[in-house]
Amino acid sequence: MIKFLLMVNKQGQTRLSKYYEQVELGKRAALEADVVRGCLARRKEECSFVEYKDYKLVYRQYAALFIVVGITENENELSIFELVHNFVEVLDKYFSRVSELDIMFNLDKVHIILDEMILNGHIVETNKNRILAPLLALDKMVES
Amino acid sequence: MPAVSKGDGMRGLAVFISDIRNCKSKEAEIKRINKELANIRSKFKGDKALDGYSKKKYVCKLLFIFLLGHDIDFGHMEAVNLLSSNKYTEKQIGYLFISVLVNSNSELIRLINNAIKNDLSSRNPTFMCLALHCIANVGSREMAEAFAGEIPRILVAGDTMDSVKQSAALCLLRLYKTSPDLVLMGEWTSRVVHLLNDQHMGVVTAAISLITCLSQKNPDEFKTCVSLAVSRLSRIVSSASTDLQDYTYYFVPAPWLSCKLLRLLQCYPPPEDGAVKGRLVECLETILNKAQEPPKSKKVQHSNAKNAILFEAISLIIHYDSEPNLLVRACNQLGQFLQHRETNLRYLALESMCTLASSEFSHEAVKTHIETVINALKTERDVSVRQRAADLLYAMCDRSNAKQIVAEMLSYLETADYSIREEMVLKVAILAEKYAVDYSWYVDTILNLIRIAGDYVSEEVWYRVIQIVINRDDVQGYAAKTVFEALQAPACHENMVKVGGYILGEFGNLIAGDPRSSPLVQFNLLHSKFHLCSVPTRALLLSAYIKFINLFPETKSTIQEVLRSDSQIRNSDVELQQRAVEYLKLSSIASTDVLATVLEEMPPFPERESSILAKLKKKKGPGAVSVNELEEGKREGGELNGGGERGGDSSAIAASNASTPSPSADLLGLRTGPPVTAAAPSAGSLLVDVFSEAGVNDDGFLSSAPPTVVSEDPAPPLPESNELLNKFVCKNNGVLFENQLLQIGIKSEYRQNLGRMYLFYGNKTSVQFVTFSTTVTCPGELQSQLNVQAKPVEPLIEGGAQVQQVINIECLSDFMEAPLLNIKFRYGGALQNLTLKLPVTINKFFQPTEMASHDFFQRWKQLSQPQQEAQKIFKANHAMDTEVLKAKLLGLGMALLENVDPNPENFVCAGVIQTKAQQVGSLLRLEPNAQAQMYRLTLRSSKDTVSKRLCELLAEQF
């Protein structure tokens, strides 16, 4: 099961956080800082899976942005690793070459996309067109 | 400034975000945020009703502020208002705010529920999805109460849109997890299983998560999912990369769905239906084959997706653990990955191989990769990969490679990362204990551990080495020697000093014969470390010193001097001061035999689960150390003390049988070992080897215990009970008996013609013993010679627990036989019935008598009638070490008289046996002949039967 997904930049600022398990608001900041520190300290040749407390972190870096997913023991690391990439490709498709700014200024949209892909800590949809369908319908509604 | 917002850009929000980005410092950012919060608050409180757009904008700003790490304590109400908006964008922001910021016990839940109810009945799929997402995210009890009935209906209704079905499936999963009592199984159950057949892949993906969770809880109700999952998987695996269109990811058909299907199958045992099983095996083979095919794309995404499926398939193969062919193929595949240039793959391969190592079919195949794994431990640049390599070495370790693996782990420890050192230390300690064939290797390994990584050696580890040295007398001499050498190092770790202090205090006498390690040298060595140590270690050393006074009277004055010094006797630490004062007093007022009693050698420790293993378990949780390993460890722990027979069920061990002698043969090897080592210089110990004989015991007990009807009558004494009795002639404490169920420890003390014995019955299993009872009887004429009273004992012994029984003994007149102890209890329903001889022998009632040479020979002559003398000439059974002989004679209970016999090689002793009826004076003379390895033993007593009995008993001791 997926416990949380974070998007954090190299300065350690959280750009997006989504928790699939209740974490007290106060503890989130500490956890995020901890997780980011752990991933930032790692070198390129080190592996993308880090044990952290009782779960595992799977992370991937895109330019200055890290996407970190916390998963439980029984989740498949490589499939999550590629899920992150799939997510980024969906963002790329929607924003045509996504950047950190896109994510900041369109947080609601990013959340919609994420909710289409992961619900309640489980993968629900992996098909890019279907993931984007509700959002595109929405945009059409606004334009008209 | 780029206004990058897409769709209906909220300008105010974009401006605010840009402002924040432009802030030069944290303070400026906080200032800007506070300004914004004040603004929003005033807008929300203002008289003018806000339109939906403004509400949405402000709620969105709050959300952003929250994501920056600031607490938000208002705006919830406005967000709830947005839920009832008819505009999708406003509704969506409302739901977003709620799922991110509202926790499940909020008071607003009722209002939220209302909005959700409306959206669910709206028939608008986008609104329904938003509402379902919200339930899935918040998942509170109230929500479950409100919607647990509704959602299954939406999920299985024929006319529900696919996207709504997906959301409903995960929504139901959430409710089932938070409030399983509210989600009632019903006719929808079977229809949920059939969602695996849904033509829409997204629906299948979502439904599997739900089905996996439900079948973990109710496997029988959902077992039809196995065949459905197999056929679905088979269709995906055999499809061409273009068949599944949008669900194909970099030429890999539906990788995530495949992983989830394989994961679902891991909730069940292998399919019973031959056809289904055949199809599944075919799938798994195809997946393994594909790994060998040339890649369809050079992109890393392609190989990652392919390997995600491969690893999941291997997990399933390991889970089934029944297809040797697939297991070995899996192992070979992982072996290839071990050398892959992708770090991720090496990491996962090491991790996966760890579980493969515990399968009997693949254990040997895993072992062939030992060199690669050792190399990984040495050269990997990533600590988490090295950690995996260390775990794998631990998992693949067995008797055949234990020495190599332990050596590699030890050498790795010197450079290991700090974060994993403690765990490594525990693992090395466990392996060394588990696979120790000779205990000198074990002692060396642990001392090396302390030398290399002393700081990381937890208390459990050094406690354990002491427990083992105390329980195994064949290693005590070696341990004393080795620890003495280790302490020579100018800077040695405090843990080494602790072990050294303890072991020399107990067994320093075993090496005291060598002038290079004479008592004074030993003491000076220990004391040279004293000032560098912490208080607990100093306290331990002080105890070692008082033990020295007992072991080596010649050190008494030196040690008393030390104790008397101000730095000890006036030490500001209460514990140290108290010890110094008490030990000083004890050494100056107590007679040698009081001292000898107080400071008697430590009795063997009752065998429990290794404390180290318990610690590792605690540290890592069940994930790292499989239950299998732990139980094996427990068994091995037992074996260490010559205990239980090993069950052949442990797959790892079973696999190792192929290359090593069978475990039981090995055990026998251990048992026959001690006499050989006992003959070696310095290993001849004070204790008669307890464990070698306990081993024989086992077998005897085993053969009499099993299912054949066991009579309720007391069993006849075990054939070896005489040997057991002999072990206790010269000592009062130790392990009397041990088999794979039960351990009986004994502690006893005697004064005049009275004795008190404590028996400790330890349950070595995890199952309780019921109707436990013991009876002590004096057969035949012993009834009139000995009065034995046993206090009642608890009828129930919990698994792993120990109960104590007190037995009072009065010696009425001299006696030949020993009382019988019968033990009966039920273990798992089967009656266990065994009889032992209680080690009460006539010599226990000796009072030592000191006398001068003249007196001795005068008495000797007085006792000159032929029947008063008993004599025996016999071959030495143990090393003829003077110190050992002395210790045994002292243990006999007589006074050992120095400078009496004109020949200094000979020993003479004197004592009086106290019985209620009379006192029997006895004299002893033992003449060793080192060349011939023979002894002549002569006893003279005022009573003929006593001479005869003592002679019999003693002839077995030397």
Short mmCIF file of C-alpha atoms in Angstrom, two decimals, chain A residues 1 13-18 20 22 25 28 42-43 45-49 51 56 60 74-83 85-86 89 94-95 101-102 104-109 111-112 115-116 119-120 122-130 134 138-139 141-142, chain B residues 2 4-6 8 14 17-18 21 64 66-67 71 88-89 92-93 96 99-100 103-104 133 136-137 162-163 166-167 170 173-174 177 200 202 205-206 209 246-247 249-250 256 259-260 263 301 304-305 307-308 311-312 343-345 347-348 351 381-382 384 388 620:
data_model
loop_
_atom_site.label_atom_id
_atom_site.label_comp_id
_atom_site.label_asym_id
_atom_site.label_seq_id
_atom_site.Cartn_x
_atom_site.Cartn_y
_atom_site.Cartn_z
CA MET A 1 0.00 0.00 0.00
CA GLN A 13 10.16 22.94 -0.02
CA THR A 14 7.15 20.72 -0.30
CA ARG A 15 5.24 21.36 -3.50
CA LEU A 16 2.65 18.69 -3.08
CA SER A 17 1.86 16.21 -0.37
CA LYS A 18 -0.76 13.56 -0.31
CA TYR A 20 -3.19 8.01 2.34
CA GLN A 22 -3.86 9.79 8.76
CA LEU A 25 -0.64 17.78 10.74
CA ARG A 28 3.84 15.98 8.61
CA ARG A 42 21.90 10.22 -1.78
CA ARG A 43 24.12 10.05 -4.82
CA GLU A 45 24.57 5.69 -8.26
CA GLU A 46 22.76 4.76 -5.09
CA CYS A 47 19.58 2.81 -5.38
CA SER A 48 16.18 4.45 -5.44
CA PHE A 49 14.75 2.60 -2.48
CA GLU A 51 14.27 2.03 4.20
CA LYS A 56 10.20 2.05 2.29
CA ARG A 60 12.82 9.66 -8.42
CA ASN A 74 4.21 -5.65 0.55
CA GLU A 75 4.34 -3.16 -2.32
CA ASN A 76 6.36 -3.80 -5.44
CA GLU A 77 9.19 -1.24 -5.52
CA LEU A 78 9.81 -1.22 -9.25
CA SER A 79 6.14 -0.87 -10.08
CA ILE A 80 5.93 2.18 -7.82
CA PHE A 81 9.12 3.54 -9.33
CA GLU A 82 7.48 3.38 -12.75
CA LEU A 83 4.18 4.65 -11.39
CA HIS A 85 7.27 8.11 -14.02
CA ASN A 86 3.82 7.47 -15.41
CA GLU A 89 4.37 11.69 -18.05
CA TYR A 94 -1.32 17.93 -19.66
CA PHE A 95 1.00 20.86 -19.04
CA LEU A 101 5.91 26.31 -11.52
CA ASP A 102 3.10 24.45 -13.23
CA MET A 104 2.70 25.31 -7.86
CA PHE A 105 0.19 27.32 -9.81
CA ASN A 106 -2.12 24.42 -10.60
CA LEU A 107 -2.13 22.50 -7.43
CA ASP A 108 -5.80 21.65 -7.75
CA LYS A 109 -5.24 20.14 -11.18
CA HIS A 111 -4.45 16.77 -7.22
CA ILE A 112 -7.18 15.82 -9.65
CA ASP A 115 -6.67 11.23 -7.42
CA GLU A 116 -7.40 9.61 -10.73
CA LEU A 119 -6.97 6.34 -4.49
CA ASN A 120 -6.76 5.41 -0.89
CA HIS A 122 -3.93 1.89 -4.23
CA ILE A 123 -3.35 2.25 -7.94
CA VAL A 124 -6.68 2.78 -9.70
CA GLU A 125 -5.83 3.85 -13.19
CA THR A 126 -2.70 3.75 -15.32
CA ASN A 127 -4.10 4.66 -18.71
CA LYS A 128 -3.00 8.24 -19.49
CA ASN A 129 -6.00 9.14 -21.60
CA ARG A 130 -8.44 7.98 -18.99
CA PRO A 134 -12.19 14.30 -16.39
CA LEU A 138 -13.56 20.27 -17.05
CA ASP A 139 -11.35 22.56 -19.10
CA MET A 141 -16.63 23.29 -19.63
CA VAL A 142 -14.74 26.38 -18.47
CA PRO B 2 4.56 33.96 -15.84
CA VAL B 4 1.05 29.85 -15.91
CA SER B 5 -2.25 28.90 -14.39
CA LYS B 6 -4.18 26.78 -16.82
CA ASP B 8 -9.81 29.27 -15.30
CA ALA B 14 -1.33 33.37 -9.00
CA ILE B 17 1.97 32.42 -5.14
CA SER B 18 4.36 34.65 -7.06
CA ARG B 21 8.14 32.82 -4.40
CA PHE B 64 -1.53 26.44 -0.59
CA PHE B 66 -1.16 24.69 4.41
CA LEU B 67 1.13 22.99 1.93
CA ASP B 71 -1.37 25.36 10.26
CA TYR B 88 -17.53 21.37 -10.83
CA THR B 89 -14.40 23.47 -10.17
CA GLN B 92 -13.70 20.02 -6.60
CA ILE B 93 -11.72 22.54 -4.53
CA LEU B 96 -9.84 18.71 -2.12
CA SER B 99 -9.69 15.41 1.97
CA VAL B 100 -6.38 17.14 2.71
CA ASN B 103 -9.52 14.59 9.81
CA SER B 104 -11.99 11.83 10.31
CA HIS B 133 -12.96 9.99 -3.55
CA ALA B 136 -12.11 7.01 0.34
CA ASN B 137 -9.84 9.76 1.63
CA ASP B 162 -16.53 2.44 -15.28
CA SER B 163 -14.86 5.40 -13.59
CA GLN B 166 -13.24 2.25 -9.88
CA SER B 167 -13.82 4.90 -7.24
CA LEU B 170 -11.52 1.75 -3.42
CA LEU B 173 -11.97 -0.90 0.59
CA ARG B 174 -11.45 2.11 2.82
CA LYS B 177 -10.59 -1.28 6.61
CA HIS B 200 -12.29 -2.59 -18.59
CA GLY B 202 -9.09 0.15 -15.03
CA THR B 205 -7.02 -2.66 -11.44
CA ALA B 206 -9.21 -0.98 -8.85
CA SER B 209 -7.09 -3.98 -4.38
CA ASP B 246 -3.33 2.38 -23.58
CA TYR B 247 -2.58 -0.09 -20.83
CA TYR B 249 3.58 0.87 -20.88
CA TYR B 250 6.81 1.01 -22.88
CA TRP B 256 0.76 -2.67 -12.75
CA CYS B 259 1.83 -7.12 -10.42
CA LYS B 260 -1.46 -6.78 -8.59
CA ARG B 263 0.13 -10.23 -5.50
CA GLN B 301 11.19 2.27 -18.23
CA ASN B 304 11.81 -1.62 -15.06
CA ALA B 305 8.22 -2.45 -15.90
CA ASN B 307 11.28 -6.54 -14.01
CA ALA B 308 8.55 -5.32 -11.70
CA PHE B 311 10.10 -9.80 -9.17
CA GLU B 312 6.44 -10.20 -8.32
CA THR B 343 21.83 -0.55 -8.54
CA ASN B 344 18.08 -0.92 -8.11
CA LEU B 345 18.15 -4.38 -9.58
CA TYR B 347 19.28 -4.26 -4.39
CA LEU B 348 16.04 -6.03 -5.24
CA GLU B 351 16.41 -8.75 -1.09
CA ARG B 381 28.78 2.04 -2.88
CA ASP B 382 25.32 2.23 -1.39
CA SER B 384 21.35 0.00 1.74
CA ARG B 388 20.94 -6.31 1.87
CA LYS B 620 14.02 -5.55 13.01
#
